[in-house]
């Protein structure tokens, strides 16, 4: 399984948190909201999660583990016959 670069995940988490604060400070700023949503989407793709909340939690666990993702399991569902 390919694992994301820990430094990239850490950097994205910092961006996500900064953009989250920006959106909360200026809820009417559509440009800030778009950047926040783009970062959230990138975290979802990078961490293989469906929601931003799950992706952030997975990214925090991944960074805390030092980039070792042995504790994370992947379930592969075969196609329906």
PDB file of N, CA and C in Angstrom:
ATOM      1  N   UNK A   1       0.843  -1.179   0.000  1.00  0.00           N
ATOM      2  CA  UNK A   1       0.000   0.000   0.000  1.00  0.00           C
ATOM      3  C   UNK A   1       0.887   1.240   0.000  1.00  0.00           C
ATOM      4  N   UNK A   2       0.556   2.188  -0.828  1.00  0.00           N
ATOM      5  CA  UNK A   2       1.288   3.451  -0.847  1.00  0.00           C
ATOM      6  C   UNK A   2       0.829   4.322   0.311  1.00  0.00           C
ATOM      7  N   UNK A   3       1.779   4.894   1.001  1.00  0.00           N
ATOM      8  CA  UNK A   3       1.472   5.775   2.122  1.00  0.00           C
ATOM      9  C   UNK A   3       1.860   7.203   1.775  1.00  0.00           C
ATOM     10  N   UNK A   4       1.082   8.180   2.242  1.00  0.00           N
ATOM     11  CA  UNK A   4       1.422   9.572   1.955  1.00  0.00           C
ATOM     12  C   UNK A   4       2.667  10.009   2.712  1.00  0.00           C
ATOM     13  N   UNK A   5       3.334  10.989   2.183  1.00  0.00           N
ATOM     14  CA  UNK A   5       4.499  11.559   2.835  1.00  0.00           C
ATOM     15  C   UNK A   5       4.052  12.259   4.118  1.00  0.00           C
ATOM     16  N   UNK A   6       4.670  11.914   5.234  1.00  0.00           N
ATOM     17  CA  UNK A   6       4.272  12.468   6.529  1.00  0.00           C
ATOM     18  C   UNK A   6       4.382  13.985   6.552  1.00  0.00           C
ATOM     19  N   UNK A   7       5.439  14.539   5.952  1.00  0.00           N
ATOM     20  CA  UNK A   7       5.614  15.997   5.936  1.00  0.00           C
ATOM     21  C   UNK A   7       4.503  16.683   5.148  1.00  0.00           C
ATOM     22  N   UNK A   8       4.063  16.055   4.068  1.00  0.00           N
ATOM     23  CA  UNK A   8       2.969  16.612   3.279  1.00  0.00           C
ATOM     24  C   UNK A   8       1.676  16.608   4.076  1.00  0.00           C
ATOM     25  N   UNK A   9       1.417  15.516   4.767  1.00  0.00           N
ATOM     26  CA  UNK A   9       0.208  15.421   5.590  1.00  0.00           C
ATOM     27  C   UNK A   9       0.251  16.459   6.701  1.00  0.00           C
ATOM     28  N   UNK A  10       1.402  16.599   7.327  1.00  0.00           N
ATOM     29  CA  UNK A  10       1.555  17.577   8.402  1.00  0.00           C
ATOM     30  C   UNK A  10       1.327  19.003   7.886  1.00  0.00           C
ATOM     31  N   UNK A  11       1.877  19.298   6.729  1.00  0.00           N
ATOM     32  CA  UNK A  11       1.706  20.625   6.118  1.00  0.00           C
ATOM     33  C   UNK A  11       0.237  20.881   5.781  1.00  0.00           C
ATOM     34  N   UNK A  12      -0.429  19.887   5.215  1.00  0.00           N
ATOM     35  CA  UNK A  12      -1.850  20.038   4.887  1.00  0.00           C
ATOM     36  C   UNK A  12      -2.703  20.239   6.130  1.00  0.00           C
ATOM     37  N   UNK A  13      -2.377  19.549   7.207  1.00  0.00           N
ATOM     38  CA  UNK A  13      -3.100  19.742   8.464  1.00  0.00           C
ATOM     39  C   UNK A  13      -2.954  21.174   8.970  1.00  0.00           C
ATOM     40  N   UNK A  14      -1.731  21.720   8.888  1.00  0.00           N
ATOM     41  CA  UNK A  14      -1.515  23.106   9.308  1.00  0.00           C
ATOM     42  C   UNK A  14      -2.334  24.063   8.447  1.00  0.00           C
ATOM     43  N   UNK A  15      -2.333  23.828   7.131  1.00  0.00           N
ATOM     44  CA  UNK A  15      -3.130  24.667   6.219  1.00  0.00           C
ATOM     45  C   UNK A  15      -4.616  24.549   6.544  1.00  0.00           C
ATOM     46  N   UNK A  16      -5.065  23.331   6.776  1.00  0.00           N
ATOM     47  CA  UNK A  16      -6.475  23.103   7.076  1.00  0.00           C
ATOM     48  C   UNK A  16      -6.890  23.886   8.317  1.00  0.00           C
ATOM     49  N   UNK A  17      -6.091  23.787   9.387  1.00  0.00           N
ATOM     50  CA  UNK A  17      -6.421  24.484  10.636  1.00  0.00           C
ATOM     51  C   UNK A  17      -6.404  26.006  10.447  1.00  0.00           C
ATOM     52  N   UNK A  18      -5.411  26.520   9.714  1.00  0.00           N
ATOM     53  CA  UNK A  18      -5.339  27.968   9.472  1.00  0.00           C
ATOM     54  C   UNK A  18      -6.536  28.433   8.641  1.00  0.00           C
ATOM     55  N   UNK A  19      -6.887  27.667   7.624  1.00  0.00           N
ATOM     56  CA  UNK A  19      -8.018  28.033   6.781  1.00  0.00           C
ATOM     57  C   UNK A  19      -9.332  27.895   7.534  1.00  0.00           C
ATOM     58  N   UNK A  20      -9.415  26.924   8.434  1.00  0.00           N
ATOM     59  CA  UNK A  20     -10.604  26.760   9.268  1.00  0.00           C
ATOM     60  C   UNK A  20     -10.825  28.017  10.121  1.00  0.00           C
ATOM     61  N   UNK A  21      -9.737  28.507  10.722  1.00  0.00           N
ATOM     62  CA  UNK A  21      -9.839  29.736  11.526  1.00  0.00           C
ATOM     63  C   UNK A  21     -10.256  30.915  10.654  1.00  0.00           C
ATOM     64  N   UNK A  22      -9.699  30.982   9.453  1.00  0.00           N
ATOM     65  CA  UNK A  22     -10.026  32.072   8.527  1.00  0.00           C
ATOM     66  C   UNK A  22     -11.504  32.061   8.155  1.00  0.00           C
ATOM     67  N   UNK A  23     -12.044  30.888   7.870  1.00  0.00           N
ATOM     68  CA  UNK A  23     -13.460  30.764   7.504  1.00  0.00           C
ATOM     69  C   UNK A  23     -14.343  31.127   8.689  1.00  0.00           C
ATOM     70  N   UNK A  24     -13.947  30.729   9.889  1.00  0.00           N
ATOM     71  CA  UNK A  24     -14.730  31.064  11.079  1.00  0.00           C
ATOM     72  C   UNK A  24     -14.696  32.568  11.360  1.00  0.00           C
ATOM     73  N   UNK A  25     -13.548  33.202  11.089  1.00  0.00           N
ATOM     74  CA  UNK A  25     -13.419  34.647  11.293  1.00  0.00           C
ATOM     75  C   UNK A  25     -14.196  35.448  10.250  1.00  0.00           C
ATOM     76  N   UNK A  26     -14.218  34.926   9.007  1.00  0.00           N
ATOM     77  CA  UNK A  26     -14.884  35.632   7.899  1.00  0.00           C
ATOM     78  C   UNK A  26     -15.806  34.673   7.157  1.00  0.00           C
ATOM     79  N   UNK A  27     -16.950  34.347   7.724  1.00  0.00           N
ATOM     80  CA  UNK A  27     -17.838  33.355   7.111  1.00  0.00           C
ATOM     81  C   UNK A  27     -18.367  33.762   5.735  1.00  0.00           C
ATOM     82  N   UNK A  28     -18.367  35.044   5.426  1.00  0.00           N
ATOM     83  CA  UNK A  28     -18.877  35.495   4.126  1.00  0.00           C
ATOM     84  C   UNK A  28     -17.836  35.508   3.019  1.00  0.00           C
ATOM     85  N   UNK A  29     -16.599  35.203   3.331  1.00  0.00           N
ATOM     86  CA  UNK A  29     -15.516  35.227   2.341  1.00  0.00           C
ATOM     87  C   UNK A  29     -15.528  33.922   1.545  1.00  0.00           C
ATOM     88  N   UNK A  30     -16.098  33.982   0.347  1.00  0.00           N
ATOM     89  CA  UNK A  30     -16.236  32.779  -0.476  1.00  0.00           C
ATOM     90  C   UNK A  30     -14.892  32.229  -0.938  1.00  0.00           C
ATOM     91  N   UNK A  31     -13.945  33.102  -1.156  1.00  0.00           N
ATOM     92  CA  UNK A  31     -12.614  32.662  -1.578  1.00  0.00           C
ATOM     93  C   UNK A  31     -11.940  31.845  -0.470  1.00  0.00           C
ATOM     94  N   UNK A  32     -12.066  32.321   0.763  1.00  0.00           N
ATOM     95  CA  UNK A  32     -11.492  31.583   1.899  1.00  0.00           C
ATOM     96  C   UNK A  32     -12.191  30.240   2.057  1.00  0.00           C
ATOM     97  N   UNK A  33     -13.503  30.218   1.894  1.00  0.00           N
ATOM     98  CA  UNK A  33     -14.259  28.965   2.010  1.00  0.00           C
ATOM     99  C   UNK A  33     -13.826  27.973   0.927  1.00  0.00           C
ATOM    100  N   UNK A  34     -13.621  28.462  -0.291  1.00  0.00           N
ATOM    101  CA  UNK A  34     -13.197  27.589  -1.393  1.00  0.00           C
ATOM    102  C   UNK A  34     -11.836  26.962  -1.106  1.00  0.00           C
ATOM    103  N   UNK A  35     -10.901  27.773  -0.608  1.00  0.00           N
ATOM    104  CA  UNK A  35      -9.568  27.244  -0.270  1.00  0.00           C
ATOM    105  C   UNK A  35      -9.665  26.198   0.839  1.00  0.00           C
ATOM    106  N   UNK A  36     -10.509  26.477   1.832  1.00  0.00           N
ATOM    107  CA  UNK A  36     -10.723  25.543   2.937  1.00  0.00           C
ATOM    108  C   UNK A  36     -11.289  24.220   2.418  1.00  0.00           C
ATOM    109  N   UNK A  37     -12.289  24.295   1.555  1.00  0.00           N
ATOM    110  CA  UNK A  37     -12.900  23.083   1.004  1.00  0.00           C
ATOM    111  C   UNK A  37     -11.930  22.319   0.111  1.00  0.00           C
ATOM    112  N   UNK A  38     -11.097  23.037  -0.643  1.00  0.00           N
ATOM    113  CA  UNK A  38     -10.080  22.374  -1.473  1.00  0.00           C
ATOM    114  C   UNK A  38      -9.077  21.611  -0.609  1.00  0.00           C
ATOM    115  N   UNK A  39      -8.657  22.221   0.483  1.00  0.00           N
ATOM    116  CA  UNK A  39      -7.715  21.556   1.384  1.00  0.00           C
ATOM    117  C   UNK A  39      -8.362  20.351   2.045  1.00  0.00           C
ATOM    118  N   UNK A  40      -9.615  20.495   2.448  1.00  0.00           N
ATOM    119  CA  UNK A  40     -10.341  19.375   3.056  1.00  0.00           C
ATOM    120  C   UNK A  40     -10.451  18.218   2.062  1.00  0.00           C
ATOM    121  N   UNK A  41     -10.764  18.536   0.805  1.00  0.00           N
ATOM    122  CA  UNK A  41     -10.871  17.498  -0.225  1.00  0.00           C
ATOM    123  C   UNK A  41      -9.523  16.793  -0.424  1.00  0.00           C
ATOM    124  N   UNK A  42      -8.449  17.569  -0.459  1.00  0.00           N
ATOM    125  CA  UNK A  42      -7.119  16.990  -0.640  1.00  0.00           C
ATOM    126  C   UNK A  42      -6.786  16.044   0.509  1.00  0.00           C
ATOM    127  N   UNK A  43      -7.127  16.443   1.735  1.00  0.00           N
ATOM    128  CA  UNK A  43      -6.905  15.560   2.889  1.00  0.00           C
ATOM    129  C   UNK A  43      -7.723  14.278   2.758  1.00  0.00           C
ATOM    130  N   UNK A  44      -8.962  14.394   2.289  1.00  0.00           N
ATOM    131  CA  UNK A  44      -9.808  13.207   2.105  1.00  0.00           C
ATOM    132  C   UNK A  44      -9.164  12.232   1.123  1.00  0.00           C
ATOM    133  N   UNK A  45      -8.689  12.754   0.010  1.00  0.00           N
ATOM    134  CA  UNK A  45      -8.072  11.900  -1.011  1.00  0.00           C
ATOM    135  C   UNK A  45      -6.779  11.293  -0.482  1.00  0.00           C
ATOM    136  N   UNK A  46      -5.956  12.112   0.133  1.00  0.00           N
ATOM    137  CA  UNK A  46      -4.660  11.655   0.627  1.00  0.00           C
ATOM    138  C   UNK A  46      -4.802  10.589   1.705  1.00  0.00           C
ATOM    139  N   UNK A  47      -5.801  10.744   2.573  1.00  0.00           N
ATOM    140  CA  UNK A  47      -5.976   9.819   3.691  1.00  0.00           C
ATOM    141  C   UNK A  47      -6.969   8.703   3.384  1.00  0.00           C
ATOM    142  N   UNK A  48      -7.622   8.755   2.228  1.00  0.00           N
ATOM    143  CA  UNK A  48      -8.555   7.700   1.847  1.00  0.00           C
ATOM    144  C   UNK A  48      -9.821   7.699   2.685  1.00  0.00           C
ATOM    145  N   UNK A  49     -10.294   8.866   3.048  1.00  0.00           N
ATOM    146  CA  UNK A  49     -11.501   8.996   3.867  1.00  0.00           C
ATOM    147  C   UNK A  49     -12.583   9.742   3.098  1.00  0.00           C
ATOM    148  N   UNK A  50     -13.834   9.562   3.530  1.00  0.00           N
ATOM    149  CA  UNK A  50     -14.969  10.157   2.815  1.00  0.00           C
ATOM    150  C   UNK A  50     -15.360  11.542   3.309  1.00  0.00           C
ATOM    151  N   UNK A  51     -15.067  11.849   4.562  1.00  0.00           N
ATOM    152  CA  UNK A  51     -15.441  13.156   5.094  1.00  0.00           C
ATOM    153  C   UNK A  51     -14.197  13.883   5.601  1.00  0.00           C
ATOM    154  N   UNK A  52     -14.309  15.204   5.656  1.00  0.00           N
ATOM    155  CA  UNK A  52     -13.184  16.008   6.138  1.00  0.00           C
ATOM    156  C   UNK A  52     -12.854  15.665   7.584  1.00  0.00           C
ATOM    157  N   UNK A  53     -13.870  15.457   8.394  1.00  0.00           N
ATOM    158  CA  UNK A  53     -13.639  15.127   9.806  1.00  0.00           C
ATOM    159  C   UNK A  53     -12.846  13.824   9.933  1.00  0.00           C
ATOM    160  N   UNK A  54     -13.257  12.796   9.192  1.00  0.00           N
ATOM    161  CA  UNK A  54     -12.542  11.518   9.227  1.00  0.00           C
ATOM    162  C   UNK A  54     -11.117  11.678   8.700  1.00  0.00           C
ATOM    163  N   UNK A  55     -10.956  12.476   7.656  1.00  0.00           N
ATOM    164  CA  UNK A  55      -9.633  12.686   7.061  1.00  0.00           C
ATOM    165  C   UNK A  55      -8.702  13.407   8.026  1.00  0.00           C
ATOM    166  N   UNK A  56      -9.223  14.415   8.719  1.00  0.00           N
ATOM    167  CA  UNK A  56      -8.401  15.149   9.682  1.00  0.00           C
ATOM    168  C   UNK A  56      -7.995  14.234  10.832  1.00  0.00           C
ATOM    169  N   UNK A  57      -8.936  13.454  11.342  1.00  0.00           N
ATOM    170  CA  UNK A  57      -8.607  12.521  12.429  1.00  0.00           C
ATOM    171  C   UNK A  57      -7.569  11.493  11.976  1.00  0.00           C
ATOM    172  N   UNK A  58      -7.740  10.958  10.774  1.00  0.00           N
ATOM    173  CA  UNK A  58      -6.784   9.984  10.242  1.00  0.00           C
ATOM    174  C   UNK A  58      -5.412  10.629  10.043  1.00  0.00           C
ATOM    175  N   UNK A  59      -5.396  11.855   9.547  1.00  0.00           N
ATOM    176  CA  UNK A  59      -4.128  12.563   9.329  1.00  0.00           C
ATOM    177  C   UNK A  59      -3.432  12.846  10.650  1.00  0.00           C
ATOM    178  N   UNK A  60      -4.193  13.243  11.660  1.00  0.00           N
ATOM    179  CA  UNK A  60      -3.597  13.487  12.979  1.00  0.00           C
ATOM    180  C   UNK A  60      -3.007  12.210  13.564  1.00  0.00           C
ATOM    181  N   UNK A  61      -3.713  11.094  13.411  1.00  0.00           N
ATOM    182  CA  UNK A  61      -3.180   9.807  13.891  1.00  0.00           C
ATOM    183  C   UNK A  61      -1.913   9.432  13.121  1.00  0.00           C
ATOM    184  N   UNK A  62      -1.943   9.630  11.817  1.00  0.00           N
ATOM    185  CA  UNK A  62      -0.813   9.274  10.962  1.00  0.00           C
ATOM    186  C   UNK A  62       0.431  10.084  11.332  1.00  0.00           C
ATOM    187  N   UNK A  63       0.252  11.385  11.501  1.00  0.00           N
ATOM    188  CA  UNK A  63       1.381  12.246  11.866  1.00  0.00           C
ATOM    189  C   UNK A  63       1.898  11.880  13.258  1.00  0.00           C
ATOM    190  N   UNK A  64       0.985  11.625  14.186  1.00  0.00           N
ATOM    191  CA  UNK A  64       1.387  11.269  15.557  1.00  0.00           C
ATOM    192  C   UNK A  64       2.140   9.944  15.599  1.00  0.00           C
ATOM    193  N   UNK A  65       1.827   9.054  14.657  1.00  0.00           N
ATOM    194  CA  UNK A  65       2.493   7.745  14.640  1.00  0.00           C
ATOM    195  C   UNK A  65       3.872   7.812  13.987  1.00  0.00           C
ATOM    196  N   UNK A  66       4.258   8.991  13.535  1.00  0.00           N
ATOM    197  CA  UNK A  66       5.549   9.140  12.879  1.00  0.00           C
ATOM    198  C   UNK A  66       5.520   8.678  11.436  1.00  0.00           C
ATOM    199  N   UNK A  67       4.324   8.591  10.855  1.00  0.00           N
ATOM    200  CA  UNK A  67       4.206   8.174   9.469  1.00  0.00           C
ATOM    201  C   UNK A  67       4.024   6.688   9.293  1.00  0.00           C
ATOM    202  N   UNK A  68       3.998   5.950  10.399  1.00  0.00           N
ATOM    203  CA  UNK A  68       3.792   4.508  10.333  1.00  0.00           C
ATOM    204  C   UNK A  68       2.302   4.239  10.424  1.00  0.00           C
ATOM    205  N   UNK A  69       1.750   3.656   9.379  1.00  0.00           N
ATOM    206  CA  UNK A  69       0.312   3.480   9.338  1.00  0.00           C
ATOM    207  C   UNK A  69      -0.087   2.022   9.471  1.00  0.00           C
ATOM    208  N   UNK A  70       0.670   1.272  10.228  1.00  0.00           N
ATOM    209  CA  UNK A  70       0.350  -0.133  10.439  1.00  0.00           C
ATOM    210  C   UNK A  70      -0.998  -0.320  11.116  1.00  0.00           C
ATOM    211  N   UNK A  71      -1.386   0.644  11.973  1.00  0.00           N
ATOM    212  CA  UNK A  71      -2.625   0.504  12.738  1.00  0.00           C
ATOM    213  C   UNK A  71      -3.868   0.725  11.881  1.00  0.00           C
ATOM    214  N   UNK A  72      -3.694   1.229  10.685  1.00  0.00           N
ATOM    215  CA  UNK A  72      -4.823   1.520   9.823  1.00  0.00           C
ATOM    216  C   UNK A  72      -5.097   0.333   8.916  1.00  0.00           C
ATOM    217  N   UNK A  73      -6.347  -0.071   8.820  1.00  0.00           N
ATOM    218  CA  UNK A  73      -6.664  -1.220   7.981  1.00  0.00           C
ATOM    219  C   UNK A  73      -7.482  -0.772   6.776  1.00  0.00           C
ATOM    220  N   UNK A  74      -7.328  -1.519   5.706  1.00  0.00           N
ATOM    221  CA  UNK A  74      -8.068  -1.248   4.482  1.00  0.00           C
ATOM    222  C   UNK A  74      -8.899  -2.477   4.156  1.00  0.00           C
ATOM    223  N   UNK A  75     -10.134  -2.246   3.844  1.00  0.00           N
ATOM    224  CA  UNK A  75     -11.026  -3.348   3.481  1.00  0.00           C
ATOM    225  C   UNK A  75     -11.272  -3.245   1.979  1.00  0.00           C
ATOM    226  N   UNK A  76     -10.985  -4.304   1.277  1.00  0.00           N
ATOM    227  CA  UNK A  76     -11.230  -4.351  -0.160  1.00  0.00           C
ATOM    228  C   UNK A  76     -12.483  -5.189  -0.394  1.00  0.00           C
ATOM    229  N   UNK A  77     -13.466  -4.575  -1.005  1.00  0.00           N
ATOM    230  CA  UNK A  77     -14.740  -5.232  -1.264  1.00  0.00           C
ATOM    231  C   UNK A  77     -14.723  -5.708  -2.715  1.00  0.00           C
ATOM    232  N   UNK A  78     -14.901  -7.007  -2.945  1.00  0.00           N
ATOM    233  CA  UNK A  78     -14.909  -7.510  -4.326  1.00  0.00           C
ATOM    234  C   UNK A  78     -16.168  -7.028  -5.053  1.00  0.00           C
ATOM    235  N   UNK A  79     -16.102  -6.916  -6.375  1.00  0.00           N
ATOM    236  CA  UNK A  79     -17.275  -6.490  -7.126  1.00  0.00           C
ATOM    237  C   UNK A  79     -18.392  -7.526  -7.036  1.00  0.00           C
ATOM    238  N   UNK A  80     -19.615  -7.048  -7.137  1.00  0.00           N
ATOM    239  CA  UNK A  80     -20.766  -7.940  -7.112  1.00  0.00           C
ATOM    240  C   UNK A  80     -20.792  -8.767  -8.378  1.00  0.00           C
ATOM    241  N   UNK A  81     -21.177 -10.026  -8.264  1.00  0.00           N
ATOM    242  CA  UNK A  81     -21.221 -10.926  -9.423  1.00  0.00           C
ATOM    243  C   UNK A  81     -22.462 -10.680 -10.263  1.00  0.00           C
TER     244      UNK A  81
END
